[in-house]
Coordinates of C-alpha atoms in Angstrom, one line a residue:
Chain A
X17 CA -42.1 -6.7 113.4
X18 CA -39.0 -4.6 114.1
X19 CA -35.5 -5.9 113.5
X20 CA -33.4 -2.7 113.1
X21 CA -35.8 -0.3 114.9
X22 CA -36.4 -2.6 117.9
X23 CA -34.6 -0.4 120.5
X24 CA -33.9 2.5 118.2
X25 CA -34.7 5.3 120.7
X26 CA -32.9 3.8 123.7
X27 CA -30.4 6.5 124.5
X28 CA -27.6 3.9 125.3
X29 CA -28.0 1.9 122.1
X30 CA -25.2 3.8 120.5
X31 CA -22.8 2.7 123.2
X32 CA -21.0 -0.6 123.3
X33 CA -22.6 -1.5 126.7
X34 CA -26.1 -0.7 125.6
X35 CA -25.7 -2.7 122.4
X36 CA -24.1 -5.7 124.1
X37 CA -26.8 -5.7 126.7
X38 CA -29.3 -6.3 124.0
X39 CA -27.4 -9.2 122.5
X40 CA -25.0 -7.2 120.4
X41 CA -21.8 -8.9 119.1
X42 CA -23.1 -12.3 120.0
X43 CA -23.7 -13.0 116.3
X44 CA -20.1 -12.1 115.6
X45 CA -19.0 -14.8 118.1
X46 CA -21.4 -17.2 116.4
X47 CA -20.1 -16.3 112.9
X48 CA -16.5 -16.7 113.9
X49 CA -17.2 -20.2 115.2
X50 CA -18.6 -21.1 111.8
X51 CA -16.8 -21.6 108.5
X52 CA -16.9 -18.5 106.2
X53 CA -18.6 -20.6 103.6
X54 CA -21.4 -21.5 106.0
X55 CA -22.0 -17.8 106.9
X56 CA -22.2 -17.1 103.2
X57 CA -24.8 -19.8 102.9
X58 CA -26.9 -18.3 105.6
X59 CA -26.9 -15.0 103.6
X60 CA -27.8 -16.9 100.4
X61 CA -30.7 -18.7 102.1
X62 CA -32.1 -15.5 103.6
X63 CA -32.7 -14.0 100.2
X64 CA -32.1 -10.5 101.6
X65 CA -31.9 -8.0 98.8
X66 CA -29.8 -4.9 98.7
X67 CA -31.4 -2.0 100.4
X68 CA -29.5 0.7 98.6
X69 CA -31.4 0.9 95.4
X70 CA -30.7 -1.8 92.9
X71 CA -32.2 -4.6 95.1
X72 CA -29.6 -7.2 94.1
X73 CA -29.5 -10.3 96.3
X74 CA -26.8 -9.8 98.9
X75 CA -25.8 -13.4 99.3
X76 CA -25.3 -13.7 95.5
X77 CA -23.2 -10.6 95.4
X78 CA -21.0 -12.0 98.2
X79 CA -20.6 -15.3 96.3
X80 CA -19.2 -13.4 93.3
X81 CA -16.1 -12.5 95.4
X82 CA -13.3 -14.8 94.4
X83 CA -11.8 -17.2 97.0
X84 CA -8.1 -17.0 97.7
X85 CA -5.8 -14.9 99.8
X86 CA -5.5 -11.8 97.7
X87 CA -6.3 -8.4 99.3
X88 CA -10.1 -8.1 99.4
X89 CA -12.2 -5.2 100.5
X90 CA -15.6 -4.6 102.0
X91 CA -17.0 -1.1 101.5
X92 CA -20.1 0.1 103.2
X93 CA -22.0 2.6 101.1
X94 CA -23.2 5.3 103.5
X95 CA -23.3 8.0 100.9
X96 CA -27.0 8.4 101.2
X97 CA -27.8 11.3 99.0
X98 CA -30.9 10.3 97.1
X99 CA -33.6 12.9 97.6
X100 CA -36.2 11.4 99.9
X101 CA -33.8 8.9 101.5
X102 CA -32.8 9.4 105.1
X103 CA -33.0 5.9 106.7
X104 CA -29.3 5.3 106.9
X105 CA -28.8 8.5 108.7
X106 CA -31.1 7.5 111.6
X107 CA -29.8 4.0 111.7
X108 CA -26.1 5.0 111.9
X109 CA -26.8 7.8 114.4
X110 CA -28.8 5.6 116.8
X111 CA -27.5 2.0 116.2
X112 CA -23.9 2.3 114.9
X113 CA -22.7 -1.0 116.5
X114 CA -25.1 -3.1 114.5
X115 CA -23.6 -1.8 111.3
X116 CA -20.1 -2.4 112.6
X117 CA -21.0 -6.0 113.6
X118 CA -22.6 -6.5 110.2
X119 CA -19.5 -5.3 108.5
X120 CA -17.2 -7.6 110.5
X121 CA -19.4 -10.7 109.8
X122 CA -19.7 -9.8 106.1
X123 CA -15.9 -9.3 105.8
X124 CA -15.4 -12.7 107.5
X125 CA -17.7 -14.4 105.0
X126 CA -15.8 -13.1 102.0
X127 CA -12.3 -13.0 103.5
X128 CA -11.8 -9.3 103.5
X129 CA -9.2 -7.8 105.8
X130 CA -9.8 -4.1 105.1
X131 CA -13.1 -2.3 105.1
X132 CA -14.4 1.2 104.7
X133 CA -17.5 3.1 105.6
X134 CA -17.9 5.8 103.0
X135 CA -20.2 8.3 104.6
X136 CA -21.4 11.5 103.0
X137 CA -19.6 14.6 104.3
X138 CA -22.8 16.3 105.3
X139 CA -23.6 13.6 107.9
X140 CA -21.3 15.1 110.5
X141 CA -23.2 13.7 113.5
X142 CA -23.6 10.1 112.3
X143 CA -19.9 10.1 111.2
X144 CA -18.9 11.3 114.7
X145 CA -21.1 8.6 116.3
X146 CA -19.6 5.9 114.1
X147 CA -16.0 7.1 114.9
X148 CA -16.8 6.8 118.6
X149 CA -18.5 3.4 118.2
X150 CA -15.6 2.2 116.2
X151 CA -13.1 3.2 118.9
X152 CA -15.1 1.3 121.4
X153 CA -15.3 -1.8 119.2
X154 CA -11.6 -1.6 118.6
X155 CA -10.8 -1.4 122.3
X156 CA -13.1 -4.4 122.9
X157 CA -11.2 -6.4 120.4
X158 CA -14.0 -6.7 117.8
X159 CA -12.0 -4.8 115.2
X160 CA -8.3 -5.2 114.7
X161 CA -5.9 -8.2 114.5
X162 CA -7.1 -11.7 115.4
X163 CA -10.6 -10.8 116.4
X164 CA -11.7 -12.6 119.5
X165 CA -8.8 -15.0 119.2
X166 CA -9.8 -16.2 115.7
X167 CA -7.7 -16.0 112.6
X168 CA -9.8 -13.2 111.2
X169 CA -8.3 -9.7 111.0
X170 CA -10.1 -6.6 110.0
X171 CA -9.3 -3.0 109.8
X172 CA -12.2 -0.5 109.5
X173 CA -12.0 3.1 108.5
X174 CA -14.7 5.7 108.4
X175 CA -14.2 7.8 105.3
X176 CA -16.1 11.1 105.0
X177 CA -17.1 12.3 101.6
X178 CA -17.5 15.9 100.6
X179 CA -20.9 16.4 98.9
X180 CA -21.5 14.5 95.7
X181 CA -24.5 12.4 94.9
X182 CA -22.6 10.5 92.3
X183 CA -20.4 8.9 95.0
X184 CA -23.4 6.8 95.9
X185 CA -22.8 4.9 92.6
X186 CA -20.6 2.1 93.6
X187 CA -17.7 2.6 91.1
X188 CA -17.7 6.4 91.6
X189 CA -17.6 5.7 95.3
X190 CA -14.5 3.6 94.7
X191 CA -12.8 6.3 92.7
X192 CA -13.6 8.8 95.5
X193 CA -12.3 6.5 98.1
X194 CA -9.1 6.2 96.1
X195 CA -8.7 9.9 96.3
X196 CA -9.9 10.9 92.9
X197 CA -12.8 12.8 91.4
X198 CA -15.9 10.6 91.8
X199 CA -16.4 9.5 88.2
X200 CA -18.1 6.2 87.5
X201 CA -16.0 3.4 85.9
X202 CA -16.8 1.3 82.9
X203 CA -18.3 -2.1 83.9
X204 CA -17.1 -4.9 83.5
X205 CA -14.9 -5.5 85.3
X206 CA -17.4 -5.4 88.2
X207 CA -16.1 -4.4 91.6
X208 CA -16.5 -8.0 92.8
X209 CA -13.6 -8.8 90.5
X210 CA -11.7 -5.6 90.3
X211 CA -12.8 -2.8 92.6
X212 CA -11.0 -0.8 95.3
X213 CA -7.2 -0.7 94.6
X214 CA -7.9 -3.2 91.9
X215 CA -8.8 -5.9 94.4
X216 CA -12.1 -7.8 94.7
X217 CA -14.6 -5.5 96.5
X218 CA -18.0 -6.1 98.0
X219 CA -20.1 -2.9 98.3
X220 CA -23.2 -2.9 100.4
X221 CA -25.6 -0.4 101.7
X222 CA -25.8 0.4 105.4
X223 CA -29.2 -1.2 105.9
X224 CA -28.2 -4.3 104.0
X225 CA -25.2 -4.8 106.2
X226 CA -27.2 -4.1 109.4
X227 CA -29.4 -7.1 108.3
X228 CA -26.4 -9.4 108.5
X229 CA -26.6 -9.9 112.3
X230 CA -30.3 -10.3 112.0
X231 CA -30.0 -13.1 109.5
X232 CA -27.4 -14.7 111.7
X233 CA -29.7 -14.6 114.7
X234 CA -32.8 -15.9 112.9
X235 CA -31.0 -18.2 110.5
X236 CA -31.2 -17.7 106.7
X237 CA -34.2 -20.0 106.2
X238 CA -36.2 -18.5 109.0
X239 CA -35.4 -14.9 107.8
X240 CA -36.7 -15.8 104.3
X241 CA -40.2 -16.5 105.8
X242 CA -40.6 -12.8 106.6
X243 CA -42.0 -10.7 103.9
X244 CA -42.9 -12.0 100.4
X245 CA -41.3 -14.8 98.5
X246 CA -38.9 -12.6 96.5
X247 CA -38.6 -9.7 98.9
X248 CA -37.7 -11.1 102.3
X249 CA -37.3 -9.3 105.6
X250 CA -38.2 -5.9 106.8
X251 CA -37.4 -2.5 105.3
X252 CA -36.9 0.9 106.8
X253 CA -39.1 3.2 104.7
X254 CA -38.4 6.9 104.7
X255 CA -41.5 8.8 103.9
X256 CA -41.6 12.5 103.3
X257 CA -43.2 15.4 101.4
X258 CA -46.9 16.2 101.8
X259 CA -47.7 13.8 104.7
X260 CA -48.7 14.5 108.3
X261 CA -46.1 12.4 110.0
X262 CA -42.9 12.2 107.9
X263 CA -40.1 9.9 109.1
X264 CA -38.6 6.4 109.1
X265 CA -40.8 3.4 109.6
X266 CA -39.8 -0.2 109.6
X267 CA -42.2 -2.4 107.8
X268 CA -42.3 -6.0 106.6
X269 CA -41.8 -6.0 102.8
X270 CA -45.1 -6.6 101.1
X271 CA -47.1 -4.3 103.4
X272 CA -49.7 -2.4 101.2
X273 CA -48.4 1.0 100.3
X274 CA -51.7 2.5 101.5
X275 CA -51.0 1.3 105.0
X276 CA -47.6 3.0 105.0
X277 CA -48.7 6.2 103.5
X278 CA -52.0 6.6 105.4
X279 CA -51.7 4.3 108.4
X280 CA -48.2 5.1 109.5
X281 CA -47.5 8.5 108.0
X282 CA -51.0 9.9 108.3
X283 CA -51.6 10.6 104.7
X284 CA -51.7 14.0 103.0
X285 CA -52.8 17.1 105.0
X286 CA -56.5 17.6 105.8
X287 CA -58.5 18.2 102.6
X288 CA -55.8 17.2 100.2
X289 CA -55.4 14.2 98.1
X290 CA -52.3 12.5 96.7
X291 CA -51.6 13.6 93.2
X292 CA -48.4 11.6 92.7
X293 CA -45.9 9.7 94.7
X294 CA -42.3 8.5 94.2
X295 CA -42.2 4.9 95.6
X296 CA -38.4 4.7 95.8
X297 CA -36.7 8.0 96.0
X298 CA -36.4 10.7 93.4
X299 CA -35.0 8.3 90.8
X300 CA -38.0 6.0 90.8
X301 CA -40.7 6.6 88.2
X302 CA -43.6 8.4 89.8
X303 CA -47.0 6.8 90.2
X304 CA -50.4 8.6 90.3
X305 CA -52.2 8.6 93.6
X306 CA -55.0 6.4 92.4
X307 CA -56.3 3.4 94.3
X308 CA -54.9 1.0 91.7
X309 CA -51.4 2.1 92.7
X310 CA -51.9 2.9 96.3
X311 CA -53.1 -0.7 96.9
X312 CA -49.9 -2.2 95.6
X313 CA -47.9 -4.3 98.1
X314 CA -44.7 -2.4 98.9
X315 CA -42.1 -4.9 97.7
X316 CA -39.4 -5.0 95.0
X317 CA -41.4 -7.0 92.4
X318 CA -44.8 -5.5 92.8
X319 CA -43.5 -2.1 92.2
X320 CA -41.3 -3.2 89.3
X321 CA -44.4 -4.7 87.7
X322 CA -46.3 -1.5 88.2
X323 CA -43.6 0.3 86.2
X324 CA -41.7 1.8 89.1
X325 CA -39.2 0.6 91.7
X326 CA -38.6 0.2 95.4
X327 CA -35.2 1.7 95.1
X328 CA -33.9 2.8 98.5
X329 CA -37.4 2.6 100.0
X330 CA -38.1 6.3 100.1
X331 CA -41.6 7.5 99.5
X332 CA -42.1 11.1 98.5
X333 CA -45.8 12.3 98.5
X334 CA -46.9 15.1 96.2
X335 CA -50.4 16.4 97.0
X336 CA -52.8 18.2 94.6
X337 CA -51.7 21.7 95.7
X338 CA -48.4 21.2 94.0
X339 CA -47.7 21.8 90.3
X340 CA -46.2 18.7 88.7
X341 CA -44.1 21.0 86.5
X342 CA -42.4 22.4 89.6
X343 CA -41.7 18.9 90.8
X344 CA -40.2 17.9 87.5
X345 CA -38.0 21.0 87.4
X346 CA -36.7 20.4 90.9
X347 CA -36.0 16.8 90.0
X348 CA -34.2 17.7 86.8
X349 CA -32.2 20.5 88.4
X350 CA -30.9 18.1 91.0
X351 CA -29.6 15.6 88.4
X352 CA -28.2 18.4 86.3
X353 CA -26.2 19.6 89.3
X354 CA -25.1 16.1 90.3
X355 CA -24.2 14.8 86.9
X356 CA -20.4 14.2 86.9
X357 CA -20.2 15.1 83.2
X358 CA -18.3 12.0 82.1
X359 CA -20.9 10.7 79.7
X360 CA -22.5 12.9 77.1
X361 CA -26.1 11.6 77.2
X362 CA -26.4 12.4 80.9
X363 CA -24.4 15.6 80.9
X364 CA -26.3 17.1 78.0
X365 CA -29.6 15.3 78.6
X366 CA -30.0 16.6 82.2
X367 CA -29.0 20.1 81.1
X368 CA -31.4 20.3 78.2
X369 CA -34.3 18.8 80.2
X370 CA -33.9 21.6 82.7
X371 CA -33.9 24.1 79.9
X372 CA -37.0 22.7 78.3
X373 CA -38.8 22.6 81.6
X374 CA -37.9 26.2 82.2
X375 CA -39.4 27.0 78.8
X376 CA -42.5 25.2 79.9
X377 CA -42.7 27.3 83.0
X378 CA -42.0 30.6 81.2
X379 CA -44.6 29.8 78.5
X380 CA -42.2 29.6 75.6
X381 CA -42.9 26.0 75.0
X382 CA -45.4 24.2 72.9
X383 CA -46.9 20.7 73.6
X384 CA -44.5 19.4 71.0
X385 CA -41.7 20.1 73.4
X386 CA -43.1 17.4 75.7
X387 CA -42.4 14.8 72.9
X388 CA -38.9 16.1 72.4
X389 CA -38.3 16.0 76.2
X390 CA -39.7 12.4 76.4
X391 CA -37.4 11.3 73.5
X392 CA -34.4 12.9 75.3
X393 CA -35.2 10.8 78.3
X394 CA -35.4 7.7 76.2
X395 CA -32.0 8.4 74.7
X396 CA -30.4 8.8 78.1
X397 CA -31.6 5.4 79.5
X398 CA -29.0 2.7 79.1
X399 CA -26.5 4.8 77.3
X400 CA -24.2 5.9 80.1
X401 CA -21.6 4.3 82.4
X402 CA -23.9 4.6 85.4
X403 CA -27.6 5.1 86.0
X404 CA -27.5 8.8 87.2
X405 CA -28.9 9.9 83.9
X406 CA -31.5 7.1 83.9
X407 CA -32.5 8.3 87.4
X408 CA -33.6 11.6 86.0
X409 CA -35.0 10.1 82.8
X410 CA -37.3 7.6 84.5
X411 CA -39.2 10.0 86.8
X412 CA -39.4 12.8 84.2
X413 CA -40.5 10.3 81.5
X414 CA -43.2 8.9 83.9
X415 CA -44.4 12.4 84.8
X416 CA -44.9 13.3 81.2
X417 CA -46.7 9.9 80.7
X418 CA -49.0 10.2 83.7
X419 CA -49.5 14.0 83.8
X420 CA -49.3 15.0 80.2
X421 CA -52.6 16.9 80.4
X422 CA -51.4 19.0 83.3
X423 CA -48.2 19.8 81.4
X424 CA -50.2 20.9 78.4
X425 CA -52.6 22.9 80.4
X426 CA -49.6 24.6 82.1
X427 CA -48.1 25.4 78.7
X428 CA -51.3 26.9 77.4
X429 CA -51.8 29.0 80.6
X430 CA -48.3 30.2 80.6
X431 CA -48.5 31.2 76.9
X432 CA -51.7 33.0 77.6
X433 CA -50.1 34.9 80.4
X434 CA -47.1 35.8 78.3
X435 CA -49.4 37.0 75.4
X436 CA -48.0 34.4 73.1
X437 CA -51.3 33.0 71.9
X438 CA -52.4 29.4 71.7
X439 CA -49.8 26.9 70.6
X440 CA -50.2 25.2 67.3
X441 CA -52.6 22.3 67.9
X442 CA -50.8 19.0 67.7
X443 CA -53.0 16.6 65.7
X444 CA -50.5 14.0 64.5
X445 CA -48.8 13.3 67.7
X446 CA -48.3 9.6 67.2
X447 CA -46.8 10.1 63.8
X448 CA -43.9 12.0 65.3
X449 CA -43.5 9.8 68.3
X450 CA -45.4 10.2 71.5
X451 CA -43.9 9.8 74.9
X452 CA -43.5 6.1 74.7
X453 CA -43.8 5.4 71.0
X454 CA -41.0 3.1 69.8
X455 CA -38.3 5.0 68.0
X456 CA -38.0 4.3 64.3
X457 CA -34.6 2.9 63.4
X458 CA -32.5 5.4 61.5
X459 CA -32.4 4.7 57.8
X460 CA -29.5 5.6 55.6
X461 CA -30.5 6.7 52.1
Chain B
X1 CA -20.8 38.2 60.6
X2 CA -17.8 38.7 62.7
X3 CA -17.3 36.2 65.6
X4 CA -16.1 37.8 68.8
X5 CA -12.8 36.3 69.8
X6 CA -11.2 36.2 73.2
X7 CA -7.8 35.2 74.5
X8 CA -5.8 32.8 72.2
X9 CA -8.5 33.1 69.5
X10 CA -11.1 31.3 71.5
X11 CA -14.8 32.0 71.1
X12 CA -15.4 31.2 74.8
X13 CA -14.8 34.1 77.2
X14 CA -12.9 33.2 80.3
X15 CA -11.9 29.7 79.1
X16 CA -8.3 30.2 80.3
X17 CA -9.1 32.0 83.5
X18 CA -8.2 29.1 85.6
X19 CA -4.8 28.7 84.0
X20 CA -2.0 31.2 83.8
X21 CA -0.5 30.1 80.5
X22 CA 2.7 32.0 81.1
X23 CA 3.6 30.0 84.1
X24 CA 5.4 26.6 84.3
X25 CA 3.2 23.7 85.3
X26 CA 3.1 23.4 89.1
X27 CA 5.2 20.7 90.7
X28 CA 5.1 18.9 94.0
X29 CA 5.8 21.7 96.6
X30 CA 9.2 21.7 98.1
X31 CA 9.0 21.0 101.9
X32 CA 12.0 23.4 102.4
X33 CA 10.0 26.4 101.1
X34 CA 6.5 25.4 102.0
X35 CA 5.8 25.9 105.7
X36 CA 3.2 23.5 107.0
X37 CA 2.0 23.8 110.6
X38 CA 3.1 20.7 112.6
X39 CA -0.4 19.7 113.7
X40 CA -1.7 19.9 110.2
X41 CA 1.2 17.7 108.9
X42 CA 0.6 15.2 111.7
X43 CA -3.1 15.0 111.1
X44 CA -2.7 14.5 107.3
X45 CA 0.0 11.9 107.8
X46 CA -2.2 10.0 110.2
X47 CA -4.9 9.9 107.5
X48 CA -2.4 8.8 104.9
X49 CA -1.4 5.9 107.1
X50 CA -5.0 4.6 107.4
X51 CA -5.2 3.6 103.7
X52 CA -3.4 1.1 101.6
X53 CA -2.8 3.9 99.1
X54 CA -1.9 7.4 100.4
X55 CA -3.9 9.1 97.7
X56 CA -7.0 8.0 99.5
X57 CA -6.2 10.6 102.0
X58 CA -6.8 13.4 99.5
X59 CA -10.4 14.1 100.7
X60 CA -9.5 13.9 104.4
X61 CA -6.5 16.2 103.8
X62 CA -8.7 18.7 102.0
X63 CA -11.2 18.7 104.9
X64 CA -8.3 19.4 107.3
X65 CA -6.8 22.3 105.4
X66 CA -10.2 23.8 104.6
X67 CA -10.9 23.7 108.3
X68 CA -7.6 25.5 109.0
X69 CA -7.8 28.1 106.3
X70 CA -11.6 28.6 106.0
X71 CA -11.5 27.6 102.4
X72 CA -9.3 25.6 100.0
X73 CA -7.0 28.5 99.2
X74 CA -4.0 28.1 97.0
X75 CA -1.9 28.1 100.2
X76 CA -4.1 25.5 101.8
X77 CA -3.9 23.2 98.8
X78 CA -0.2 23.7 98.6
X79 CA 0.2 22.6 102.2
X80 CA -1.8 19.4 101.6
X81 CA 0.1 18.7 98.4
X82 CA 3.4 19.2 100.2
X83 CA 2.6 16.7 102.9
X84 CA 1.0 14.2 100.5
X85 CA 3.7 14.6 97.8
X86 CA 1.1 15.3 95.1
X87 CA 0.9 18.3 92.7
X88 CA -1.5 21.1 93.8
X89 CA -3.2 20.6 90.4
X90 CA -4.2 17.1 91.4
X91 CA -5.7 18.3 94.7
X92 CA -7.4 21.2 93.0
X93 CA -9.0 18.8 90.6
X94 CA -10.4 16.8 93.5
X95 CA -11.4 19.9 95.5
X96 CA -13.4 21.4 92.6
X97 CA -15.4 18.2 92.2
X98 CA -17.1 18.2 95.6
X99 CA -19.7 20.7 96.8
X100 CA -18.3 20.9 100.3
X101 CA -14.8 22.1 99.3
X102 CA -14.7 25.8 98.3
X103 CA -11.9 27.1 96.1
X104 CA -13.2 30.6 96.6
X105 CA -13.2 32.5 99.9
X106 CA -16.3 31.9 102.0
X107 CA -17.7 32.8 105.4
X108 CA -16.7 30.8 108.4
X109 CA -20.1 29.5 109.3
X110 CA -21.7 27.2 106.7
X111 CA -25.5 27.4 106.5
X112 CA -26.7 24.8 104.0
X113 CA -30.4 25.2 103.3
X114 CA -31.9 22.1 101.6
X115 CA -34.0 23.1 98.6
X116 CA -34.6 19.7 97.2
X117 CA -37.9 18.0 96.4
X118 CA -39.2 17.0 99.8
X119 CA -38.1 20.2 101.5
X120 CA -39.4 22.4 98.6
X121 CA -42.8 20.7 98.9
X122 CA -42.9 22.2 102.4
X123 CA -41.7 25.6 101.5
X124 CA -37.9 25.4 101.5
X125 CA -37.5 28.0 98.7
X126 CA -39.1 30.7 100.9
X127 CA -36.9 29.6 103.8
X128 CA -33.8 29.9 101.7
X129 CA -34.7 33.5 100.7
X130 CA -35.4 34.3 104.3
X131 CA -32.1 32.8 105.4
X132 CA -30.3 34.9 102.8
X133 CA -31.8 38.1 104.0
X134 CA -31.3 37.1 107.7
X135 CA -27.6 36.6 107.1
X136 CA -27.5 39.8 105.0
X137 CA -24.0 40.7 103.9
X138 CA -22.4 39.4 107.1
X139 CA -19.0 38.1 105.9
X140 CA -19.0 35.4 108.6
X141 CA -21.9 33.6 107.0
X142 CA -21.9 31.3 104.0
X143 CA -25.5 30.6 103.1
X144 CA -25.9 28.1 100.3
X145 CA -28.9 26.2 98.9
X146 CA -28.0 22.6 98.9
X147 CA -29.2 19.4 97.2
X148 CA -30.9 16.9 99.5
X149 CA -29.2 16.8 102.9
X150 CA -30.9 13.5 103.9
X151 CA -33.3 14.9 106.5
X152 CA -36.6 15.0 104.7
X153 CA -38.3 14.1 108.0
X154 CA -37.7 17.5 109.3
X155 CA -38.4 19.4 106.1
X156 CA -37.8 22.2 105.5
X157 CA -34.4 22.1 107.1
X158 CA -30.9 23.5 107.2
X159 CA -27.5 22.3 108.3
X160 CA -25.8 25.0 110.4
X161 CA -22.1 24.2 110.7
X162 CA -23.1 20.5 110.5
X163 CA -25.9 20.6 113.0
X164 CA -29.2 19.6 111.4
X165 CA -32.2 21.8 112.4
X166 CA -35.8 21.7 111.3
X167 CA -38.7 21.9 110.6
X168 CA -37.9 25.6 110.0
X169 CA -40.3 28.5 109.9
X170 CA -39.5 31.9 108.6
X171 CA -38.7 33.4 112.0
X172 CA -36.2 30.6 112.8
X173 CA -33.8 32.0 110.2
X174 CA -33.2 35.1 112.3
X175 CA -32.8 33.0 115.4
X176 CA -30.2 30.8 113.6
X177 CA -28.1 33.9 112.8
X178 CA -28.4 35.2 116.3
X179 CA -27.5 31.9 117.9
X180 CA -24.4 31.5 115.7
X181 CA -23.3 35.0 116.4
X182 CA -23.6 34.5 120.1
X183 CA -21.8 31.2 119.9
X184 CA -24.9 29.4 121.4
X185 CA -26.3 26.1 120.5
X186 CA -28.4 26.5 117.3
X187 CA -32.2 26.2 117.8
X188 CA -31.9 23.7 120.6
X189 CA -35.6 22.7 120.3
X190 CA -35.3 21.8 116.6
X191 CA -32.1 19.8 116.5
X192 CA -32.4 16.5 114.6
X193 CA -30.1 14.8 117.1
X194 CA -32.8 15.1 119.8
X195 CA -35.6 13.8 117.6
X196 CA -37.2 10.5 118.3
X197 CA -37.7 8.0 115.4
X198 CA -41.1 8.3 113.8
X199 CA -41.6 4.5 113.6
X200 CA -40.1 3.5 117.0

């Protein structure tokens, strides 16, 4: 079942004619003939959840926007920078009008008159395609004043970023859009109450907004029948790393992960097996490549129950020829580079995690360092304004949990090579707090 | 133990490099003494008009002046600041936050090689080294390893002046350099824009 990928490779889909020919902008007409409240109800009924990472119900998010005639904004988050995620790029490049239609309908439902697409600066081609599509839509009267003779007015601007992963975080994105350094803000107030230019702001991912016309076409209740009970609809999954056919695949939520990894993407190269996989981009805790995890249904709740997350729906496969220490170091270095530096746990935690992993690689570490590293991860989680630090802490923590033996073997081998001798055997690990041992509350004597 | 001291008694070398403490704080540049090319001014002003708050045009303005000057030089930032009526310090603060703005001189042609997880699983680190040696010390090239560029389906990949190409092999690096030098399309067979969707 393909909703967003139905005609994805038709060369004329990116043009207004090609899109209109396939039923484009009909749902906009339908929405404008309804009350905004009723459009919002369709979204609520559909149960469609955010495709950008957090998986929050879109209808609910829309309903948080206050009613009234103040300046409200709709911002489309197209700052897709999560390692492993590349679905929005393909969607925007090949099907820009569906995004624009989704934005117009979404803005109508919440009463926003100004909206922005914040696209990452590296996406030059998709941004150019969007600009061209927007010009067409404007000329056809879909964007601008009194759209199709209704009372709804909407201005849409494509805003190009300049290379910062943190701008995918919604409050950092708002700061960047206001022309500042992209630092996250303290929440609350949440953007729905006080966001862009201090007005109520709805921020949604590209794929989420592209589902809006789909929901309108099918009707909210009908849409909710696709997928599982709590994860409705289809999802474009980006799969990359050690697989034979990397790329974007649209699947119904709840499809077994095995079917995506092996059936669609062809599995790991001949003779290799999956050592670990990130189910939802680099910020999702990794899962081992065992049957227990590969048979999980690919939906929000099943993955959360297994201790990971669906995130942006980006699967990265790591096969058994790859050292998990290298993967951990790559992951940690990325977050160290992208940390904005506003909150201490994230700024220092990412930096020290990289330093500790480099010690492991060079052979200066002892297995005890793994415990210290795990405790650093624990102390990042939940202690910052945004979840960038958590996004490193969760995968690194899970790698230590699932692959501790490999880390230890790596440490021993590296020490041997460096002529440092065996590390002091660690016998009382639990006493000093293992990877997931609860921290003792500090006592004051 | 004697602690080594640097300027103004600090223990950190170079802490004051960015600031000239003998100068007055910079002010909004005076239009009378700051020449700004007419087309740059018009472009920045058009961007300013697109937003409810003109400051939102900071990033677009920096993109424009960087394109004109090759990098965000003090002159470039001064021109943007002059049009936007902001201090150069404000725009410098914005420019230094983002990876795509360069506040030091760089080559005209940007070659970003992705070295993040998915690409490195497929040998991106070797491609990056190969790219560095292919470009050599040609001042026209600005080869940089980049965090995930969002094209893991063509890993290992690079963005050459905004054109995504991949999957790259070692010999492609030299071809990229030659194509750019000759002003040709870069690796026409490996451009992402021509690739079909995997799940179509």
